[in-house]
Short mmCIF file of C-alpha atoms and ligand atoms in Angstrom, two decimals:
data_model
loop_
_atom_site.label_atom_id
_atom_site.label_comp_id
_atom_site.label_asym_id
_atom_site.label_seq_id
_atom_site.Cartn_x
_atom_site.Cartn_y
_atom_site.Cartn_z
CA MET A 1 -0.08 0.25 -0.02
CA GLN A 2 1.50 3.40 -0.88
CA ASN A 3 1.96 6.27 1.72
CA ARG A 4 0.41 9.37 1.87
CA TYR A 5 3.61 11.06 0.05
CA GLU A 6 3.60 8.34 -2.43
CA GLU A 7 0.10 8.64 -3.23
CA ALA A 8 0.22 12.12 -3.56
CA ALA A 9 3.25 11.94 -5.94
CA ARG A 10 1.52 9.71 -7.37
CA LYS A 11 -1.64 11.53 -8.23
CA ALA A 12 0.45 14.60 -9.14
CA ALA A 13 2.24 13.09 -11.61
CA GLU A 14 -0.93 12.20 -13.24
CA LYS A 15 -2.87 15.61 -12.93
CA PHE A 16 0.44 17.25 -13.93
CA LEU A 17 0.05 14.77 -17.28
CA LYS A 18 -2.68 15.74 -18.41
CA SER A 19 -2.27 19.80 -18.19
CA ALA A 20 1.11 19.51 -19.43
CA LYS A 21 -0.78 19.04 -22.91
CA LEU A 22 -2.65 22.61 -22.14
CA ALA A 23 1.25 24.11 -21.74
CA ALA A 24 2.10 22.13 -24.85
CA ASP A 25 -0.90 23.08 -26.86
CA ARG A 26 -0.35 26.97 -25.87
CA GLY A 27 3.64 26.67 -26.71
CA ILE A 28 3.93 28.58 -23.34
CA ILE A 29 5.90 27.94 -20.31
CA PRO A 30 3.06 28.04 -17.71
CA TYR A 31 3.78 30.58 -15.01
CA LYS A 32 0.50 30.00 -12.90
CA SER A 33 -2.94 29.30 -13.57
CA GLU A 34 -5.85 31.15 -13.60
CA ASN A 35 -9.57 29.90 -14.02
CA GLY A 36 -8.39 26.49 -15.43
CA ALA A 37 -5.74 27.42 -17.64
CA TRP A 38 -2.19 28.03 -17.59
CA ILE A 39 -0.79 31.47 -18.24
CA PRO A 40 2.60 32.50 -19.15
CA SER A 41 4.66 35.08 -17.54
CA PRO A 42 3.40 38.14 -17.17
CA TYR A 43 6.76 39.84 -17.15
CA ASP A 44 10.47 39.71 -19.05
CA GLY A 45 8.54 36.70 -21.58
CA ASN A 46 10.66 33.63 -21.12
CA SER A 47 13.85 34.92 -19.29
CA TRP A 48 11.58 35.85 -15.45
CA TRP A 49 12.94 33.99 -13.01
CA THR A 50 10.75 30.80 -12.79
CA GLY A 51 11.12 29.39 -16.31
CA GLY A 52 12.69 26.60 -15.30
CA PHE A 53 10.47 25.13 -12.78
CA TRP A 54 7.61 23.74 -15.43
CA PRO A 55 10.71 21.99 -17.07
CA GLY A 56 12.00 20.88 -13.18
CA LEU A 57 8.28 19.42 -12.63
CA MET A 58 8.80 17.73 -15.31
CA TRP A 59 12.44 16.37 -14.73
CA GLN A 60 10.97 15.34 -11.24
CA PHE A 61 8.08 13.13 -12.86
CA TYR A 62 10.47 11.62 -15.45
CA ALA A 63 13.04 10.73 -12.80
CA ALA A 64 9.83 8.55 -10.61
CA THR A 65 8.20 7.54 -13.68
CA LYS A 66 10.49 6.72 -16.42
CA ASN A 67 7.41 8.45 -18.69
CA GLU A 68 8.54 9.63 -22.03
CA ALA A 69 5.80 12.02 -22.43
CA TYR A 70 7.58 14.67 -19.17
CA LEU A 71 11.19 14.34 -21.17
CA THR A 72 9.05 15.47 -24.36
CA GLU A 73 7.48 18.41 -22.24
CA ALA A 74 10.19 18.97 -20.33
CA ARG A 75 12.59 19.63 -23.74
CA ARG A 76 10.00 21.59 -25.53
CA THR A 77 10.57 24.16 -23.03
CA GLU A 78 13.86 23.71 -22.39
CA LYS A 79 14.31 24.75 -26.23
CA LEU A 80 11.96 28.55 -25.04
CA LEU A 81 14.81 29.10 -21.96
CA THR A 82 17.99 28.51 -24.19
CA GLY A 83 16.42 30.76 -26.81
CA GLU A 84 16.58 33.62 -24.12
CA PHE A 85 20.44 33.31 -24.30
CA ARG A 86 20.29 35.26 -27.61
CA VAL A 87 18.06 38.08 -25.79
CA PHE A 88 19.64 38.13 -23.12
CA LYS A 89 18.84 41.45 -21.37
CA TYR A 90 16.02 40.11 -19.40
CA LEU A 91 18.42 37.02 -17.92
CA ASN A 92 19.84 38.15 -14.12
CA HIS A 93 21.26 36.53 -11.13
CA ASP A 94 18.22 33.34 -11.54
CA VAL A 95 19.92 31.88 -14.43
CA GLY A 96 20.76 29.16 -11.59
CA PHE A 97 16.99 28.78 -10.95
CA MET A 98 16.16 28.60 -14.72
CA TYR A 99 18.90 26.25 -16.18
CA LEU A 100 19.97 24.12 -13.25
CA LEU A 101 16.19 22.48 -13.60
CA SER A 102 16.19 22.36 -16.83
CA CYS A 103 19.30 21.78 -18.99
CA GLY A 104 21.09 20.94 -15.96
CA ALA A 105 18.47 18.71 -15.06
CA ASP A 106 18.61 17.34 -18.98
CA TYR A 107 22.31 16.79 -18.87
CA LYS A 108 21.63 14.68 -15.60
CA LEU A 109 19.05 12.50 -16.21
CA THR A 110 19.68 12.53 -19.80
CA GLY A 111 23.68 12.72 -20.21
CA ASP A 112 22.62 14.80 -23.28
CA GLU A 113 25.72 16.80 -23.91
CA GLN A 114 24.12 19.53 -25.59
CA ALA A 115 21.76 20.50 -22.00
CA LYS A 116 25.76 20.41 -20.84
CA TRP A 117 27.00 23.59 -22.73
CA ASP A 118 23.76 25.28 -22.19
CA THR A 119 24.46 24.47 -18.49
CA LEU A 120 27.96 26.18 -18.97
CA HIS A 121 26.74 28.68 -20.89
CA ALA A 122 24.15 29.69 -17.74
CA ALA A 123 26.93 29.33 -15.38
CA ASN A 124 29.36 31.88 -17.36
CA LEU A 125 26.72 34.45 -17.03
CA LEU A 126 26.19 33.96 -13.81
CA GLN A 127 29.73 34.11 -13.41
CA GLY A 128 29.53 37.50 -15.36
CA ARG A 129 27.35 39.25 -12.98
CA PHE A 130 30.19 38.37 -9.89
CA SER A 131 32.00 41.86 -8.58
CA PRO A 132 35.32 41.46 -7.32
CA ALA A 133 34.00 43.76 -4.73
CA GLY A 134 32.28 40.91 -3.21
CA TYR A 135 28.95 39.82 -3.84
CA ILE A 136 26.70 39.19 -7.20
CA ARG A 137 24.51 41.43 -8.54
CA ALA A 138 21.03 40.29 -8.70
CA TRP A 139 19.25 42.42 -11.10
CA ASN A 140 19.75 45.00 -14.35
CA GLY A 141 18.35 48.49 -12.90
CA ASP A 142 20.28 51.57 -13.14
CA ASN A 143 19.95 52.37 -9.64
CA GLN A 144 20.67 48.34 -8.65
CA LYS A 145 24.18 47.99 -9.36
CA GLY A 146 25.09 47.04 -5.99
CA PHE A 147 22.27 45.11 -5.18
CA ALA A 148 22.38 41.74 -3.55
CA ILE A 149 19.24 39.55 -2.36
CA ILE A 150 18.78 36.43 -0.24
CA ASP A 151 17.47 34.22 -3.06
CA CYS A 152 21.00 34.37 -4.71
CA MET A 153 22.22 31.69 -2.32
CA MET A 154 19.84 29.21 -4.21
CA ASN A 155 21.69 30.63 -7.80
CA LEU A 156 25.37 29.45 -6.11
CA SER A 157 24.62 25.77 -7.04
CA LEU A 158 25.18 26.64 -10.64
CA LEU A 159 28.76 27.62 -10.02
CA PHE A 160 29.89 25.28 -7.66
CA TRP A 161 28.40 22.65 -10.65
CA ALA A 162 30.84 24.46 -12.57
CA SER A 163 33.43 24.21 -11.29
CA ARG A 164 32.99 20.13 -10.44
CA GLN A 165 32.44 19.81 -14.34
CA THR A 166 34.93 22.01 -15.57
CA GLY A 167 37.75 21.45 -12.87
CA ASP A 168 38.49 25.26 -13.15
CA PRO A 169 38.04 27.08 -9.44
CA ARG A 170 36.84 30.48 -10.44
CA PHE A 171 33.39 29.45 -10.31
CA GLU A 172 33.03 27.79 -6.56
CA LYS A 173 35.84 30.51 -5.36
CA ALA A 174 32.82 33.22 -6.66
CA ALA A 175 30.17 31.32 -5.16
CA ARG A 176 31.89 30.89 -1.84
CA ILE A 177 32.60 35.03 -1.73
CA HIS A 178 29.28 35.90 -2.40
CA ALA A 179 28.23 33.20 0.59
CA ASP A 180 30.38 34.39 2.84
CA THR A 181 28.86 37.99 2.04
CA THR A 182 25.35 36.87 2.22
CA LEU A 183 26.83 35.39 6.16
CA ARG A 184 28.01 37.99 6.86
CA GLU A 185 25.26 41.14 6.19
CA PHE A 186 21.88 38.70 5.75
CA LEU A 187 21.72 36.45 8.96
CA ARG A 188 20.54 38.31 11.58
CA PRO A 189 21.71 37.24 15.39
CA ASP A 190 17.72 35.87 15.77
CA GLY A 191 18.40 33.68 12.78
CA SER A 192 16.25 35.71 10.27
CA VAL A 193 18.09 37.02 7.01
CA SER A 194 17.20 40.20 4.95
CA HIS A 195 15.76 40.02 1.62
CA ILE A 196 18.00 42.92 0.07
CA ILE A 197 21.30 44.31 0.94
CA GLU A 198 22.63 47.36 -1.26
CA PHE A 199 26.17 47.42 -1.88
CA ASP A 200 28.40 50.09 -2.80
CA PRO A 201 29.54 48.30 -6.22
CA GLU A 202 33.30 50.47 -6.21
CA THR A 203 34.35 49.30 -2.57
CA GLY A 204 31.73 46.41 -1.71
CA LYS A 205 30.68 48.37 1.19
CA ARG A 206 27.56 47.75 2.81
CA VAL A 207 25.21 51.21 2.01
CA ARG A 208 21.46 50.11 3.38
CA GLU A 209 19.05 46.81 3.83
CA HIS A 210 16.04 47.63 1.26
CA GLY A 211 12.69 46.20 2.49
CA GLY A 212 12.09 43.79 -0.89
CA GLN A 213 9.07 41.50 -1.26
CA GLY A 214 8.44 40.78 2.82
CA TYR A 215 5.77 42.96 4.98
CA CYS A 216 8.12 46.07 5.99
CA LEU A 217 12.00 46.81 6.06
CA GLY A 218 13.39 44.78 8.50
CA SER A 219 10.96 42.39 8.73
CA GLN A 220 11.37 38.58 7.81
CA TRP A 221 9.57 37.51 4.70
CA SER A 222 9.32 34.25 4.66
CA ARG A 223 10.25 32.69 1.39
CA GLY A 224 13.33 34.69 1.79
CA GLN A 225 13.96 33.03 4.82
CA ALA A 226 13.62 29.35 3.37
CA TRP A 227 15.77 30.28 0.51
CA GLY A 228 18.14 31.08 3.05
CA LEU A 229 17.61 27.78 4.72
CA TYR A 230 17.47 25.74 1.60
CA GLY A 231 20.25 27.91 0.27
CA PHE A 232 23.05 27.98 3.07
CA THR A 233 21.86 23.87 2.88
CA LEU A 234 23.23 23.93 -0.42
CA ALA A 235 26.37 25.57 0.09
CA ALA A 236 27.17 23.41 3.15
CA LEU A 237 26.28 20.22 0.31
CA ASN A 238 28.67 21.58 -1.94
CA THR A 239 31.65 22.70 0.09
CA GLU A 240 31.07 20.81 3.51
CA GLU A 241 31.98 24.43 5.11
CA SER A 242 30.76 24.24 8.72
CA ARG A 243 29.63 28.00 8.97
CA TYR A 244 27.49 27.65 6.07
CA LEU A 245 25.88 24.16 7.49
CA GLU A 246 25.73 26.40 11.35
CA ALA A 247 24.19 29.23 9.14
CA ALA A 248 21.51 26.85 7.70
CA GLN A 249 20.41 25.71 11.24
CA LYS A 250 20.70 28.78 12.79
CA ILE A 251 17.49 30.05 10.22
CA ALA A 252 16.01 26.67 10.71
CA ALA A 253 15.33 27.13 13.69
CA ASN A 254 13.97 30.45 13.22
CA PHE A 255 11.72 28.62 10.57
CA ILE A 256 10.64 26.41 12.40
CA SER A 257 9.56 28.26 15.14
CA HIS A 258 7.06 30.37 12.86
CA ILE A 259 5.78 27.18 11.33
CA ARG A 260 1.68 27.83 12.41
CA PRO A 261 0.12 25.25 13.53
CA ASP A 262 -2.00 23.97 11.02
CA GLY A 263 1.32 23.47 9.54
CA LEU A 264 1.48 26.23 7.21
CA THR A 265 3.37 29.01 6.37
CA ASP A 266 2.53 33.33 6.85
CA CYS A 267 3.95 35.41 3.68
CA ASP A 268 6.22 37.29 6.57
CA PHE A 269 6.86 36.31 10.51
CA CYS A 270 6.46 39.89 11.15
CA GLN A 271 2.80 40.72 9.43
CA PRO A 272 0.04 42.02 11.56
CA ASP A 273 -1.81 39.15 13.50
CA THR A 274 -4.91 40.57 12.17
CA GLU A 275 -3.72 39.91 8.65
CA GLU A 276 -4.01 36.04 6.95
CA ARG A 277 -2.06 35.89 4.58
CA LEU A 278 0.09 33.18 3.48
CA ASP A 279 2.66 31.98 1.42
CA ASN A 280 2.95 28.03 1.03
CA ILE A 281 6.05 28.32 -1.25
CA ALA A 282 7.60 29.21 1.11
CA GLY A 283 6.90 26.24 3.28
CA ALA A 284 7.85 23.65 0.53
CA VAL A 285 11.15 25.36 -0.11
CA ALA A 286 11.47 25.19 3.77
CA ALA A 287 10.28 21.49 3.75
CA CYS A 288 12.71 20.76 1.35
CA GLY A 289 15.74 22.49 2.88
CA LEU A 290 14.87 20.31 6.37
CA LEU A 291 15.04 17.15 4.31
CA GLU A 292 18.70 18.00 3.05
CA LEU A 293 19.34 19.19 6.42
CA ASN A 294 18.19 15.95 7.99
CA LYS A 295 20.21 13.85 5.89
CA ILE A 296 23.38 15.80 6.66
CA THR A 297 23.32 16.62 10.29
CA GLY A 298 21.14 13.10 10.94
CA LYS A 299 19.19 15.06 13.55
CA ASP A 300 14.96 14.09 13.60
CA GLU A 301 13.77 17.86 14.02
CA TYR A 302 14.29 18.53 10.37
CA HIS A 303 12.47 15.89 9.55
CA ILE A 304 9.80 16.07 11.81
CA ALA A 305 9.51 19.96 10.65
CA ALA A 306 9.02 18.88 7.10
CA LEU A 307 7.01 16.99 7.51
CA ARG A 308 4.53 19.14 9.33
CA LEU A 309 5.20 21.00 6.47
CA VAL A 310 4.09 18.87 3.86
CA ASP A 311 1.40 17.92 6.01
CA GLY A 312 0.01 21.26 6.17
CA LEU A 313 0.39 21.41 2.44
CA LEU A 314 -1.42 18.40 1.74
CA ASP A 315 -3.89 18.74 4.28
CA HIS A 316 -5.50 21.95 3.30
CA CYS A 317 -3.88 23.70 0.53
CA CYS A 318 -3.87 20.76 -2.63
CA ASP A 319 -6.27 21.07 -6.00
CA TRP A 320 -6.47 17.77 -6.91
CA SER A 321 -9.00 18.85 -9.02
CA ASP A 322 -9.14 17.80 -13.16
CA THR A 323 -11.11 21.45 -13.88
CA ARG A 324 -8.16 23.26 -12.74
CA CYS A 325 -4.30 23.00 -13.65
CA GLY A 326 -2.32 23.81 -10.74
CA LEU A 327 -1.64 21.93 -7.99
CA LEU A 328 -0.77 24.52 -4.60
CA THR A 329 -2.92 27.44 -3.66
CA HIS A 330 -2.35 29.66 -1.15
CA CYS A 331 0.79 30.99 -2.88
CA THR A 332 1.82 34.71 -2.89
CA ALA A 333 4.41 35.73 -5.06
CA SER A 334 4.89 39.23 -2.70
CA TYR A 335 3.49 40.39 0.32
CA HIS A 336 2.68 43.98 -1.17
CA ASP A 337 0.77 42.43 -4.24
CA ASP A 338 3.09 42.71 -7.43
CA GLY A 339 0.59 41.66 -9.52
CA ALA A 340 0.76 37.66 -9.27
CA GLY A 341 -2.01 38.10 -6.94
CA ARG A 342 -2.51 36.79 -3.10
CA HIS A 343 -3.45 33.18 -2.42
CA THR A 344 -2.80 31.88 -5.83
CA ASN A 345 -1.42 28.98 -7.89
CA ILE A 346 1.93 29.81 -8.90
CA THR A 347 4.29 26.99 -10.86
CA TYR A 348 7.17 27.13 -8.07
CA GLY A 349 5.14 26.21 -5.62
CA ASP A 350 4.05 23.40 -7.48
CA TYR A 351 7.77 22.57 -7.44
CA PHE A 352 9.11 22.50 -4.80
CA LEU A 353 5.67 20.95 -3.11
CA VAL A 354 6.73 18.02 -5.82
CA GLU A 355 10.55 18.44 -5.26
CA ALA A 356 9.91 17.46 -1.17
CA LEU A 357 7.32 14.84 -1.91
CA ALA A 358 10.19 13.09 -4.34
CA LYS A 359 12.62 13.70 -1.25
CA LEU A 360 10.11 11.79 1.03
CA ASN A 361 9.52 8.69 -1.57
CA GLY A 362 13.21 8.08 -2.53
CA THR A 363 12.85 9.19 -6.37
CA ASP A 364 14.46 12.77 -5.89
CA PRO A 365 17.36 13.41 -8.71
CA MET A 366 18.27 16.02 -6.66
CA LEU A 367 18.77 18.55 -9.71
CA TRP A 368 20.30 21.33 -7.42
CA ARG A 369 23.72 20.11 -7.96
N1 LIG B 401 13.49 34.94 -6.19
C1 LIG B 401 12.34 35.62 -6.35
C2 LIG B 401 11.20 35.30 -5.54
O1 LIG B 401 11.30 34.13 -4.74
O2 LIG B 401 9.86 36.15 -5.45
#
């Protein structure tokens, strides 16, 4: 008999096999679902940072089932993503998210040579954003030359991967310098992390913190906390440095102390009590990080906390209906609505829930390494 996580993964694979056809018929990379249809990113076309999550989902299902239909759909969107190399102007530090889960996953699971070169191409783009002043530049705005953000801890995996592939230490050195800057400037004494820190692009000195996607300046945007948790865990996996593992554990302790009794995750851990604003993506990302942290440390508390999060999502916020495309409900891209909507379905929520289920079921191909 299947346990609830195996059952959920099986149902998710079935649901996405059907809804993948809807995405393919429209020729898009799904960003979110609305009224029974997939819709593409309303921002920056296929260069938007979320483009890798759809092929990542397909590769997760392919790894679990070996059904070639997922591979075909992953490759359809991989082609759209590699087309963005030519456009270039919108790409930013999130090439890690975008290409590790698409071309990187393809190479990992099939050995496809071109997919490897495309992943290395992306790694070189990320390396090109490294400032010798000590950080990786996040975004492209003229007034954002010194901006670095906590989310980038996830993108560093692409650089660690590139050094392992090529034997060239440059990529890993840049990743370590950025991780050390993040450790020094983003991690707060209570185990929470800032979202955006601006540095002087000439000297690398800290200029100021910006509020970002959370409730307010100095608050705790939960998805940022989850990026820090999983990102430092990945840095520890990639380097075996105890300082990154300690940071991950500190961030995990703070995150765990904020898991709601129903297992769901507030959008910001400092939001007013009167506000019911959830971001289930944060819970799904944190569950993935906690399951990896459990593997590294052997500490049960991380496994137990991950199960609380996954159970909360399965109990309250999964849409198994055939009439709607996406799976995870109550996802919120940004506390102060950025237009993506509040309490909606967004494909990166689906991706991380499926990754967490795969980890619990022993089918996760670990696409971040
Ligand atoms: N990396 C951007 C976000 O989490 O919304």
